[in-house]
XYZ file of C-alpha atoms in Angstrom:
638
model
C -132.083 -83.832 47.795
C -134.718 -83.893 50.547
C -136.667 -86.397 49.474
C -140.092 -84.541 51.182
C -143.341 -86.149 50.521
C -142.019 -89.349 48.825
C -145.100 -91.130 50.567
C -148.231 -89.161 51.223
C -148.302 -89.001 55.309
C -151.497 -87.093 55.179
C -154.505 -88.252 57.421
C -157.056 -88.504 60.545
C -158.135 -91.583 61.872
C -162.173 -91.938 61.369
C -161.815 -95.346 63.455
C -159.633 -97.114 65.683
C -158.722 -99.578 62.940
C -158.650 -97.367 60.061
C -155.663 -98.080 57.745
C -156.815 -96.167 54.893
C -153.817 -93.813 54.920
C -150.075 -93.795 55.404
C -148.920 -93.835 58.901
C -145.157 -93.056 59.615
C -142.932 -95.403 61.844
C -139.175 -95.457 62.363
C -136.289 -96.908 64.901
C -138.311 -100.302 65.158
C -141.776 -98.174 67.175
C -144.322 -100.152 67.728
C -146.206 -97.077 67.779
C -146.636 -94.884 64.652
C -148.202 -90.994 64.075
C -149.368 -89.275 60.566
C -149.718 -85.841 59.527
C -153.216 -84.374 59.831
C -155.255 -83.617 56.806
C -154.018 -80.446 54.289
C -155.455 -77.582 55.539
C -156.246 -78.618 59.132
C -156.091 -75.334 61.711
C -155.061 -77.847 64.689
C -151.339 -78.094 65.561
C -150.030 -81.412 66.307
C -150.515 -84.979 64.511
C -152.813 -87.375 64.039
C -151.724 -90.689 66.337
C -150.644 -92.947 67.696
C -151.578 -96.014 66.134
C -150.143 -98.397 68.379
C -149.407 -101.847 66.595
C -148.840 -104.276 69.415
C -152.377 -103.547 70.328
C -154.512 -106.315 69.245
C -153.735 -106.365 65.524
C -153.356 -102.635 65.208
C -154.778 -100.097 66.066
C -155.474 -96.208 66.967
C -155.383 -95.267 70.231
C -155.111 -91.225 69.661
C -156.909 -88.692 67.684
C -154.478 -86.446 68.288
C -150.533 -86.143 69.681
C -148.949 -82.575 70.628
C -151.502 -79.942 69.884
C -149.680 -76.729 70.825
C -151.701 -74.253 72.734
C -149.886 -70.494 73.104
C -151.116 -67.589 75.273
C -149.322 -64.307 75.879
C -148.568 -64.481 79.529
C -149.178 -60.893 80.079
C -152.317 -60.436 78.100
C -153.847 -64.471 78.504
C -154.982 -63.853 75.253
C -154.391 -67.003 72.857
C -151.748 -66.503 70.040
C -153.473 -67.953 66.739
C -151.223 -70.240 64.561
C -151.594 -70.689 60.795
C -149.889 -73.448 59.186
C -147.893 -72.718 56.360
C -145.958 -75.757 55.735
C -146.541 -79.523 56.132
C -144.409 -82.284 55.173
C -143.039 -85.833 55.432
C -139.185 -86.478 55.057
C -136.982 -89.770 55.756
C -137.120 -90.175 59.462
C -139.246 -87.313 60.096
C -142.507 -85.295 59.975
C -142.717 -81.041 60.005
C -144.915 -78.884 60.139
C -144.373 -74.822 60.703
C -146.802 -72.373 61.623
C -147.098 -68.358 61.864
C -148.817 -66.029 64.207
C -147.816 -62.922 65.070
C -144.323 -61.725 65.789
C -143.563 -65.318 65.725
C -142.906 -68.482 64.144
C -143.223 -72.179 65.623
C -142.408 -75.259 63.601
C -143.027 -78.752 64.900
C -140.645 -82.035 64.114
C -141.573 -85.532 64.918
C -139.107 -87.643 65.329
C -137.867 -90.931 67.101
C -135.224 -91.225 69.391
C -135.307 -94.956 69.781
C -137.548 -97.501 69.612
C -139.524 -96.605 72.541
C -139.604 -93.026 72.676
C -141.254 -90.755 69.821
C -140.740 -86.872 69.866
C -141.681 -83.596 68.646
C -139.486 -81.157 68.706
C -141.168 -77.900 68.997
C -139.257 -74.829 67.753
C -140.540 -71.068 68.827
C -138.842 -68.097 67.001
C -139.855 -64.194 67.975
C -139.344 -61.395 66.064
C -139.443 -59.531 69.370
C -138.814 -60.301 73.022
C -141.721 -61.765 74.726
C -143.367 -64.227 77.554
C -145.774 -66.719 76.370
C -147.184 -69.205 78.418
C -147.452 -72.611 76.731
C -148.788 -76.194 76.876
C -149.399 -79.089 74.654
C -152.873 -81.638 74.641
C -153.373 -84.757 73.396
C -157.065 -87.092 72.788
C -157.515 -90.347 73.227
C -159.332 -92.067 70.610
C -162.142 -93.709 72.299
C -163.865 -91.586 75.166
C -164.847 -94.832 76.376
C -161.495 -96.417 76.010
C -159.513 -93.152 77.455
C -158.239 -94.294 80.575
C -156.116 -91.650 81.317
C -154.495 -90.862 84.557
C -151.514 -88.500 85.836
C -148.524 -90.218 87.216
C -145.944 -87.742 88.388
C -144.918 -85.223 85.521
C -146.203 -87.638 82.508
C -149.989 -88.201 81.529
C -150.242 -91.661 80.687
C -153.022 -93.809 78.836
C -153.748 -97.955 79.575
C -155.649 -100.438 77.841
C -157.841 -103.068 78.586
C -156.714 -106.592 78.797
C -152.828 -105.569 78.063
C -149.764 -104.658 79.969
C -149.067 -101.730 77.453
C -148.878 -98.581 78.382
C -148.737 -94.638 76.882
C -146.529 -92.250 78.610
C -147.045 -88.582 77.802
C -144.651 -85.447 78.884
C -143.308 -81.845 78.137
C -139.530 -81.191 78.605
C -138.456 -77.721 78.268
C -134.896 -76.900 80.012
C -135.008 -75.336 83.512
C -138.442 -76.672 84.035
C -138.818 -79.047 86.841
C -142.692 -78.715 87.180
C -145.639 -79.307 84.855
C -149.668 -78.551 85.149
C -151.374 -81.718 83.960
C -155.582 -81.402 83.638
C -157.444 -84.356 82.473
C -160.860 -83.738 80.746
C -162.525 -87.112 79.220
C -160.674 -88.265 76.405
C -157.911 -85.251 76.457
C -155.662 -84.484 78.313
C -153.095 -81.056 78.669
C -149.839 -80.590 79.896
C -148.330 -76.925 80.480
C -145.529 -75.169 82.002
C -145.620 -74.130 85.239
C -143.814 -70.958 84.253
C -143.902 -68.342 81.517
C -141.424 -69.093 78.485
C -139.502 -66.326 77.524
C -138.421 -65.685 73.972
C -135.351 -63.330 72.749
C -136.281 -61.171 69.551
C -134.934 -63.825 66.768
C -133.592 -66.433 68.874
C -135.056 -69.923 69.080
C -136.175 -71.888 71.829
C -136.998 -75.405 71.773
C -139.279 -77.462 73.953
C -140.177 -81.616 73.446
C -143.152 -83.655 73.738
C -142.494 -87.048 74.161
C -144.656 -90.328 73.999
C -142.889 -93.294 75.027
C -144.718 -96.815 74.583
C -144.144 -99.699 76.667
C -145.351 -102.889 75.294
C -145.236 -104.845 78.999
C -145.173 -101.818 81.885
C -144.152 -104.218 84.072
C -141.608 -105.545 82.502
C -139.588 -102.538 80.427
C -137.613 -100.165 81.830
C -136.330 -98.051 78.488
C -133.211 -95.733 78.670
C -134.149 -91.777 79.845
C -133.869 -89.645 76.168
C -131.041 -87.356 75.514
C -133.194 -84.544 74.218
C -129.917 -82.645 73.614
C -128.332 -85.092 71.358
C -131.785 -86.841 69.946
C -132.500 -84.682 66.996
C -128.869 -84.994 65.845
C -128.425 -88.955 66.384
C -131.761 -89.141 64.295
C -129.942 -87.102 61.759
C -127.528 -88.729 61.482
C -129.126 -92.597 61.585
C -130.833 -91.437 58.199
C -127.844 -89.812 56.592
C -126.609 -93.157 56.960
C -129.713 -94.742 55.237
C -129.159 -92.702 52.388
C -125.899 -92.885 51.153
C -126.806 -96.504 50.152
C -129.561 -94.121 47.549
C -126.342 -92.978 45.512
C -125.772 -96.164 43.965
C -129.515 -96.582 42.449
C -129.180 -97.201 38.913
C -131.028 -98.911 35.702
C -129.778 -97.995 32.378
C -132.106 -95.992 30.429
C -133.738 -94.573 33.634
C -133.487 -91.373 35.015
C -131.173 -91.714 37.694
C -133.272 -89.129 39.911
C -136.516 -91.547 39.231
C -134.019 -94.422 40.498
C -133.039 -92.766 43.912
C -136.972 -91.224 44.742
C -137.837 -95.275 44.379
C -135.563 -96.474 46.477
C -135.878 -93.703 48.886
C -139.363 -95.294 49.113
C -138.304 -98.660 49.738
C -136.020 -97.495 52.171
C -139.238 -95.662 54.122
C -141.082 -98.677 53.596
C -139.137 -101.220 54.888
C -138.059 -99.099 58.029
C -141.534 -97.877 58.489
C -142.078 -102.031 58.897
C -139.497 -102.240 60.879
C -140.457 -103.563 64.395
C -137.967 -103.538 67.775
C -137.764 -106.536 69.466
C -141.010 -107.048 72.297
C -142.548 -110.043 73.622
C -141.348 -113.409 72.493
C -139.867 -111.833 69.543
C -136.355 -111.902 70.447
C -134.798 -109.570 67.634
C -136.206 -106.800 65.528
C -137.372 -107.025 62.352
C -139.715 -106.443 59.236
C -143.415 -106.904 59.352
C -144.922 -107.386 55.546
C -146.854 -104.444 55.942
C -148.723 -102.089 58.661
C -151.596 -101.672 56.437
C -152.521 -105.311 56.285
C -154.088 -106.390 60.084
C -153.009 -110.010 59.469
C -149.823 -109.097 58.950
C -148.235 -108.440 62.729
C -145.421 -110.324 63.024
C -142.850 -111.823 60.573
C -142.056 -114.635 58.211
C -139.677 -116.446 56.839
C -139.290 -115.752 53.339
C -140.236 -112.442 54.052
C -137.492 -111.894 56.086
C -134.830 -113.603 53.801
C -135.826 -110.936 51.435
C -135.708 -108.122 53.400
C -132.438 -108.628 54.964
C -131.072 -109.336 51.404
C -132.116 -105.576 51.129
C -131.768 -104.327 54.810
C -127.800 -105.529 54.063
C -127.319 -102.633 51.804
C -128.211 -99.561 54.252
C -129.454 -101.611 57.838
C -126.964 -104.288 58.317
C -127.501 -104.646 61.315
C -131.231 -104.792 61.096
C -130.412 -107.538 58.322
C -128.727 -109.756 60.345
C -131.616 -109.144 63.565
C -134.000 -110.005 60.780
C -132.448 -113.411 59.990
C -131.471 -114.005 64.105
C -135.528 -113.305 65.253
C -136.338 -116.223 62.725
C -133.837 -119.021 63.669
C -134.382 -117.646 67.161
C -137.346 -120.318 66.772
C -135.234 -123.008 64.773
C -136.399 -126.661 65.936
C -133.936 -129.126 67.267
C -134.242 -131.029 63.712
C -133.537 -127.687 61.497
C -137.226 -126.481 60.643
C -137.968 -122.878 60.715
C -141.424 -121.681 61.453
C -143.477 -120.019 58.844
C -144.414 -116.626 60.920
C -143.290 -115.538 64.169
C -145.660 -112.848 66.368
C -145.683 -110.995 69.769
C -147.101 -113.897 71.303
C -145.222 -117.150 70.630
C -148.647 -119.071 70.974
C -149.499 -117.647 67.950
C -146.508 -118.843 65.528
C -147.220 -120.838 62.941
C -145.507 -124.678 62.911
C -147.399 -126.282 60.312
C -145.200 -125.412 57.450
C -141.913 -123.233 56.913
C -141.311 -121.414 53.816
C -138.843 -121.515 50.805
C -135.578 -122.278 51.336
C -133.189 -118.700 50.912
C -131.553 -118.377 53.961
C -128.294 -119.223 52.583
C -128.708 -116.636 50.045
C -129.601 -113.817 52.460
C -127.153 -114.615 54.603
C -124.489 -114.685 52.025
C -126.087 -111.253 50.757
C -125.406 -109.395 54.267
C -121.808 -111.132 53.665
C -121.396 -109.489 50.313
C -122.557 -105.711 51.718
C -120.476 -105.826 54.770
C -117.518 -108.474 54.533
C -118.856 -109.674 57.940
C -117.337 -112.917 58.127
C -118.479 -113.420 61.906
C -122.050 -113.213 61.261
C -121.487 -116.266 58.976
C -119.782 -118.173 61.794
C -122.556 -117.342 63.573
C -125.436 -118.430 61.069
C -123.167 -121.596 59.178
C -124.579 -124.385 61.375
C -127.998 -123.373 61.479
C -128.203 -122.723 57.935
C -127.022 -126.173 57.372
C -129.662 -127.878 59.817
C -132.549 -125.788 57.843
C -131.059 -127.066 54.400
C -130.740 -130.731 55.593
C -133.943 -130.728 57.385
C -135.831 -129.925 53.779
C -134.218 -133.342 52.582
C -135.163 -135.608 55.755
C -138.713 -133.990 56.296
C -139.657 -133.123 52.421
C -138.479 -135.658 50.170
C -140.736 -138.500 50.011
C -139.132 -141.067 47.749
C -135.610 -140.385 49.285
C -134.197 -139.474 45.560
C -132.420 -136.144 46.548
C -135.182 -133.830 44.889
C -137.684 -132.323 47.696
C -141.297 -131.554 47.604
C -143.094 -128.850 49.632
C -145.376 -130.022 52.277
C -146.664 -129.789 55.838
C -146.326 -130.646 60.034
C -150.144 -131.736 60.190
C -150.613 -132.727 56.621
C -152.970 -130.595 55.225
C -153.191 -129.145 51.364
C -153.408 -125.811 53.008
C -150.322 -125.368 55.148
C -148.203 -127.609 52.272
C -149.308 -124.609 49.627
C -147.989 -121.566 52.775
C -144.625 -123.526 52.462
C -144.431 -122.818 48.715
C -145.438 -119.218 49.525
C -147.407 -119.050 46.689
C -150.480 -120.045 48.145
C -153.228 -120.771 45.739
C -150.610 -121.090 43.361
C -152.681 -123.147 39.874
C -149.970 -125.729 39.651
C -151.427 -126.821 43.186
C -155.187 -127.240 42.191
C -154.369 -131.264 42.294
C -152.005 -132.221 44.579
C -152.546 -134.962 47.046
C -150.811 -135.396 50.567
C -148.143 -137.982 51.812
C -146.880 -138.541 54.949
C -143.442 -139.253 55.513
C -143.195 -139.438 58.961
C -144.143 -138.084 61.964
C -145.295 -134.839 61.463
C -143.796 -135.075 58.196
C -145.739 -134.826 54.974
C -145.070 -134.156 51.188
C -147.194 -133.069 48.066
C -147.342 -135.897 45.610
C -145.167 -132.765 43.367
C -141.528 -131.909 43.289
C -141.317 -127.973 42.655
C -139.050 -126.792 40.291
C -138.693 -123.156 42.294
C -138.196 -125.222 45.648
C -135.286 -127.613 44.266
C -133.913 -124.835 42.534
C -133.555 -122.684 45.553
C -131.959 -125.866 47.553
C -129.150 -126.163 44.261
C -128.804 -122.652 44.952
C -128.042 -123.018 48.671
C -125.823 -125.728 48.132
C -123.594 -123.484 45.915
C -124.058 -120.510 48.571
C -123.088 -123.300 51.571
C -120.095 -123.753 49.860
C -119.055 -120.102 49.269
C -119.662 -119.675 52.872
C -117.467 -123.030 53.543
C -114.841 -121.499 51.573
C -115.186 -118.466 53.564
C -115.073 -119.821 56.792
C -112.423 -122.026 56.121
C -113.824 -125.512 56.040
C -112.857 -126.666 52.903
C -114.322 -130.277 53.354
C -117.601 -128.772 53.558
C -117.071 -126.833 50.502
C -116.048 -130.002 48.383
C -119.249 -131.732 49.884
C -121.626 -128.860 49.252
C -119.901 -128.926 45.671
C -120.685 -132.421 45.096
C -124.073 -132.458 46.204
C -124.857 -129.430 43.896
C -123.889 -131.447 41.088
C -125.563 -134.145 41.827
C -129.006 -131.961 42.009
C -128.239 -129.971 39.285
C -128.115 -133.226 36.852
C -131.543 -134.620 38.345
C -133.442 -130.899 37.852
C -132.289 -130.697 34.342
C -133.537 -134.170 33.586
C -136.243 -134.236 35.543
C -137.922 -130.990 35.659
C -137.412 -129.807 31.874
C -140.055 -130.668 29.791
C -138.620 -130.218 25.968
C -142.257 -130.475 24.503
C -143.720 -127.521 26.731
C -140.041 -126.087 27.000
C -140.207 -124.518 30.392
C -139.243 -126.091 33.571
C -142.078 -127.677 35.327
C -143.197 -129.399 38.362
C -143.066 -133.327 38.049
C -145.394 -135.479 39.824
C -144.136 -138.454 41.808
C -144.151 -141.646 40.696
C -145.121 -141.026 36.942
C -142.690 -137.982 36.839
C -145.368 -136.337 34.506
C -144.752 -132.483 34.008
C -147.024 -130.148 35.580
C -147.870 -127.967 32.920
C -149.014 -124.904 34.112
C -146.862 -121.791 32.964
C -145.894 -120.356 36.593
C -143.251 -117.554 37.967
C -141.410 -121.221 39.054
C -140.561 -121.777 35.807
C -137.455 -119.387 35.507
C -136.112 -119.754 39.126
C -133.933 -122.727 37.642
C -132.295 -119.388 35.782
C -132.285 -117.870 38.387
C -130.583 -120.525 40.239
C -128.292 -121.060 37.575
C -128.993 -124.557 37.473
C -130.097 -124.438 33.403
C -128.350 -125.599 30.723
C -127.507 -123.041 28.383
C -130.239 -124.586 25.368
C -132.875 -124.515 28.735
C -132.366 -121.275 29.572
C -133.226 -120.129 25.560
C -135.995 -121.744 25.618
C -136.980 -120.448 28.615
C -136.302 -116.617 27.852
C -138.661 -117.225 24.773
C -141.518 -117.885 26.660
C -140.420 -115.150 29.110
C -140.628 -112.791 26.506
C -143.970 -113.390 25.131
C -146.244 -110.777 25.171
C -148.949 -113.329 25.576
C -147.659 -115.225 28.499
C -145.024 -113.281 30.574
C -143.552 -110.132 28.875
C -147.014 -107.986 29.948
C -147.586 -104.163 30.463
C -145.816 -104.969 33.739
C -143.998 -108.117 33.023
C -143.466 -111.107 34.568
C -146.873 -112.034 36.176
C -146.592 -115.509 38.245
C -149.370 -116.841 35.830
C -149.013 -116.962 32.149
C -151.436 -114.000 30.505
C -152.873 -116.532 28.273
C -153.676 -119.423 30.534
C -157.459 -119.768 30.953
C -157.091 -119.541 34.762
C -155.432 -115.883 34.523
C -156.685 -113.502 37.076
C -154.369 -110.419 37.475
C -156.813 -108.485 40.020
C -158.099 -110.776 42.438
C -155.914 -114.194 41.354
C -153.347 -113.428 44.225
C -150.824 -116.397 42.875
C -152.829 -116.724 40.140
C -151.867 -113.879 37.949
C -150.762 -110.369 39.451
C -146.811 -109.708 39.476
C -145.174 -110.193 42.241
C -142.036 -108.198 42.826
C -140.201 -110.920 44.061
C -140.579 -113.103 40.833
C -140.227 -110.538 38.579
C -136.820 -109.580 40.369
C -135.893 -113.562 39.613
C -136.824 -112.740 36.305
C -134.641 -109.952 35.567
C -132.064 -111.801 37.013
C -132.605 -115.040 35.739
C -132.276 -112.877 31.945
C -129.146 -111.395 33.383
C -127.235 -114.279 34.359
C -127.512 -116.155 30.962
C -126.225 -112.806 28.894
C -129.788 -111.466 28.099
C -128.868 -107.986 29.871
C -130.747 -105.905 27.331
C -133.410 -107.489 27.489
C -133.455 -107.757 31.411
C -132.847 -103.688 31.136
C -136.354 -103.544 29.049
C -138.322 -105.619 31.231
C -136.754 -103.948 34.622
C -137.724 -100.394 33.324
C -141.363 -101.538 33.018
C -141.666 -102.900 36.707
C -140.748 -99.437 37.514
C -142.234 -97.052 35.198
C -145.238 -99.247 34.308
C -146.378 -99.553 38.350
C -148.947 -97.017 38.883
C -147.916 -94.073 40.995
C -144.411 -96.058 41.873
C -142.568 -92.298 40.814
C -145.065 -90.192 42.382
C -146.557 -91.348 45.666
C -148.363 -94.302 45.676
C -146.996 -96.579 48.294
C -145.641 -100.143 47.193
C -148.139 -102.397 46.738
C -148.065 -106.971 47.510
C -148.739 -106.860 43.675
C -149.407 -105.731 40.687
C -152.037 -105.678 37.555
C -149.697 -107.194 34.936
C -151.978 -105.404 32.191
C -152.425 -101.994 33.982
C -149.924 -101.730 36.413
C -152.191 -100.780 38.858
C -151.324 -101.681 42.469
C -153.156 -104.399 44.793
C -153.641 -105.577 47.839
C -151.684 -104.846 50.612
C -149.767 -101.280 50.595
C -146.956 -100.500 52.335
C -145.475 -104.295 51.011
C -141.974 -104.535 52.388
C -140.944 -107.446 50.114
C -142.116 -105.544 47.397
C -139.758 -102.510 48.421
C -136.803 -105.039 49.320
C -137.156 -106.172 45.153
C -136.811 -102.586 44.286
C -134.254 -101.403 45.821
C -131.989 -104.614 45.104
C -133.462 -104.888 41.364
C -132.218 -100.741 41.106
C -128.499 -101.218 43.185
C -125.843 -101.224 40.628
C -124.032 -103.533 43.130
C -126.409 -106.150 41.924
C -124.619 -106.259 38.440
C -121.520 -108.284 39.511
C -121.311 -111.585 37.173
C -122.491 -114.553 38.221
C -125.055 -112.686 40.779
């Protein structure tokens, strides 16, 4: 299949920082292009909308409008669109005029360099002189200037820079006229077409976050189209494997084609003080330039399947920042000023590491990670665990309520509406509440830590990891299982007291496989509730029926979250409830509004509608897709 039009790519900026519309990225660009609106006479594409800029934003109206005159009459040929579409790893559009046909492909070579491939077909043998125009976005803002064959296009207060050029072979020489805010670039010579035989031409824009600093490799324009090819083919075979019994298999592969296009369309190439590439969240979101660290565990735990090596940059650009006493940073950005040090986020490193393990066998990549993953997972038990009794408590670097609720990730989460601060040290500080999600994800790295031990090798470690996993297993089923409300709970320190507030958290113990067997029962039950968790779109990270419910505008306080709701499904799966995991895992996808048509993934999700909100274009949200739909995924014990 060609998978056209999974996403609509349809649109024209109105603004520089209008995100109202899908915008197409690939290869880690920093810069990104759409199509123009249906119907639009004007060749070309709308773009680019260059992210490192500021938070985002547009600095073209326009990219590769084709202009064709018939050299021996200078009259203009008139095109007429007749096809436009958006595929995986490209954009097309073809046009008609007569005795010809042109069709223009937009494409990425690398992460730098963006091209359009323009293809002219005659039905008899002709010159036509040709050239292609761009406008800048802002008249004001233009500042455009010739420098030897390429047009390029600054910007205040920044190093970054726009290069624009033609390439057609045997062409040495362009005409470059600069008008304003657009600019035109034509042969210097006639181009002659054979009757029926094709001749191609490129535009390319190539964007260099620091001019002064980037030197990016010259393109191959004879091997560009095919490498891009062939990238994607890659991509895809992963789609072959998309399965959920009881679901079309077709619906399966067209939604994780989508994830796929969302999380490469976040994908951003190393620039600045980010060392590695990576996933941002989402383009759609302003506040959302740069990555973080949960984020990131969950995309490479995705990326593993069809981007491994994207997976493991993912993981490297976070630990890139890891702090002499283990502590990883909640976000990274461009600008290493702007990272965030007053919390990290919750602990699955270890899982995503092992993840990229289990898709590629790379056992180097874990001899690579093993020691930092260690110094995160100790650091969580010398900087987070106030009374020193081997359960952990989210917190914060400055001690605020704030940053101590970003380290949960689920930030105005209702089982935080009371907690209270305590410092542990310098720059150390704990909620007065031990989190059932966060000390089930630490049993769950101790059990990963010693799969990787036993991996590498190091079989002490394994026995130690071991041990310790016991140890915490025993104190989160006595602790953090409340029989009365029976549902795993946070506890409050001191009085151990169960937080009772019906939360996403409470099945993550499942999930961790740290339940007992009578737990996990009790558990499902109130998973399955139609009142509470088993919604229109089930598994909302707030019971339905607690008075503080707020599915559209709740953020933690209600909507689903794909994330949980994956932990959900496999939380039923691993204690034997399969069918009923199949039940709820066909709602996430056939209950989410416009998921099988072309509504973009959303950061959540109306547990009584289904309707999408928030931020579009969610990458975590496409990275619990694709893994909840990979058959892969059904190994026991996963």
């Amino acid at each position: 299949m060609d998978y056209l039009d999974v996403l609509d790519l349809h649109g024209s900026p109105q603004a520089p920082t209008d995100r109202s519309f899908n915008i197409f990225f690939d290869a880690g660009a920093w810069h990104g292009y759409s199509l123009p609106p249906a119907g639009e006479a004007e060749t070309g594409f709308s773009g680019p909308f260059v992210h490192s800029l500021a938070n985002g934003q547009w600095v073209g109206a326009r990219f590769a409008q084709l202009t064709l005159q018939g050299a021996a009459s200078g009259k203009g040929i008139a095109l007429s669109e007749i096809a436009s579409h958006a595929a995986p790893g490209y954009l097309v559009r073809r046009f008609s005029g007569p005795g010809l046909t042109v069709s223009q492909t937009l494409f990425y070579a690398d992460s730098w360099h963006a091209l359009v491939r323009i293809e002219l077909t005659a039905k008899t043998s002709q010159d036509v002189d040709l050239s292609v125009g761009g406008r800048a976005m802002s008249p004001q803002e233009a500042n455009l200037a010739k420098v030897g064959d390429a047009v390029t296009q600054t910007f205040s207060h920044s190093n970054s820079m726009l290069r624009t050029r033609l390439h057609a072979d045997g062409v040495s020489a362009y005409r470059i006229t600069l008008s304003g805010s657009d600019y035109r670039i034509a042969l210097n010579r006639p181009l002659h077409l054979e009757s029926n035989q094709t001749v191609t031409v490129f535009v390319e824009q190539t964007l260099l976050y620091d001019a002064h600093a980037e030197t990016p490799p010259p393109v191959d324009y004879a091997t560009a189209w095919a490498g891009n090819r062939a990238r994607w083919a890659g991509y895809l075979k992963s789609v072959a494997s998309s399965n959920l019994a009881g679901l079309p298999d077709a619906t399966a592969r067209r939604v994780s084609v989508k994830a796929i296009l969302t999380l490469l369309g976040n994908w951003r190439a190393a620039r600045g003080d980010l060392h590695h590439d990576g996933v941002i969240p989402s383009y759609s979101n302003p506040d959302f330039n740069g990555f973080w660290a949960w984020d990131s565990w969950k995309h490479a735990a995705a990326l593993a399947w069809f981007a491994p090596e994207l997976a493991r940059d993912q993981m490297r650009a976070m630990f890139d920042y890891q702090r002499a006493d283990g502590m990883v940073p909640d976000c990274i950005f461009l600008r290493k000023a702007d990272n965030n040090w007053r919390d990290s986020k919750p602990p699955m490193a270890v899982w995503a590491a092992l993840e990229i393990h289990r898709a590629t066998g790379d056992k180097a990549f874990l001899a690579e990670m093993y020691d930092k993953l260690v110094r995160y997972h100790r650091w969580w038990f010398t900087a987070r665990d106030h009374d020193h009794n081997g359960v952990a408590e989210y917190g914060s670097t400055d001690g605020t309520e704030i940053a101590a609720k970003w380290e949960s990730g689920m930030d105005n989460g209702v089982r935080f509406d009371a907690i209270s601060m305590l410092k542990n040290g310098d720059g150390a500080w704990s909620m007065d509440q031990e989190s059932a999600d966060l000390n089930a994800y630490l049993y769950r790295e101790k059990l990963d830590l010693a799969q990787v031990a036993a991996i590498l090798g190091r079989t002490r470690d394994q026995a130690q990891w071991l041990k310790e996993a016991a140890t915490m297993k025993a104190a989160i089923q006595a602790r953090m299982f409340d029989k009365a409300g029976g549902y795993f709970f946070d506890v409050k320190l001191g009085s151990g007291d169960p937080v009772r507030v019906y939360g996403s958290e409470g099945w993550t113990p499942l999930w961790a496989g740290v339940a007992t067997s009578d737990q996990a029962r009790s558990v499902v039950r109130t998973m399955l509730d139609p009142r509470k968790f088993a919604t229109v779109m089930p598994f909302p990270t707030l019971a339905a029926d607690d008075p503080r419910f707020s599915p559209i505008k709740g953020y933690w306080r209600g909507p689903v979250w794909l994330d949980q709701a994956l932990f959900g499904i496999e939380a039923l799966r691993r204690f034997g409830y399969r069918r009923q995991a199949d039940v709820m895992a066909r709602r996430l996808v056939l209950n989410a509004k416009g998921l099988a048509q072309q509504a973009p993934m959303y950061e959540n999700y109306d547990p009584l509608t289904g309707q999408g909100y928030q931020s579009p274009n969610f990458s975590w949200s496409a990275a619990s897709y694709l893994l909840l739909l990979q058959k892969s995924r059904d190994r026991p014990g996963r």
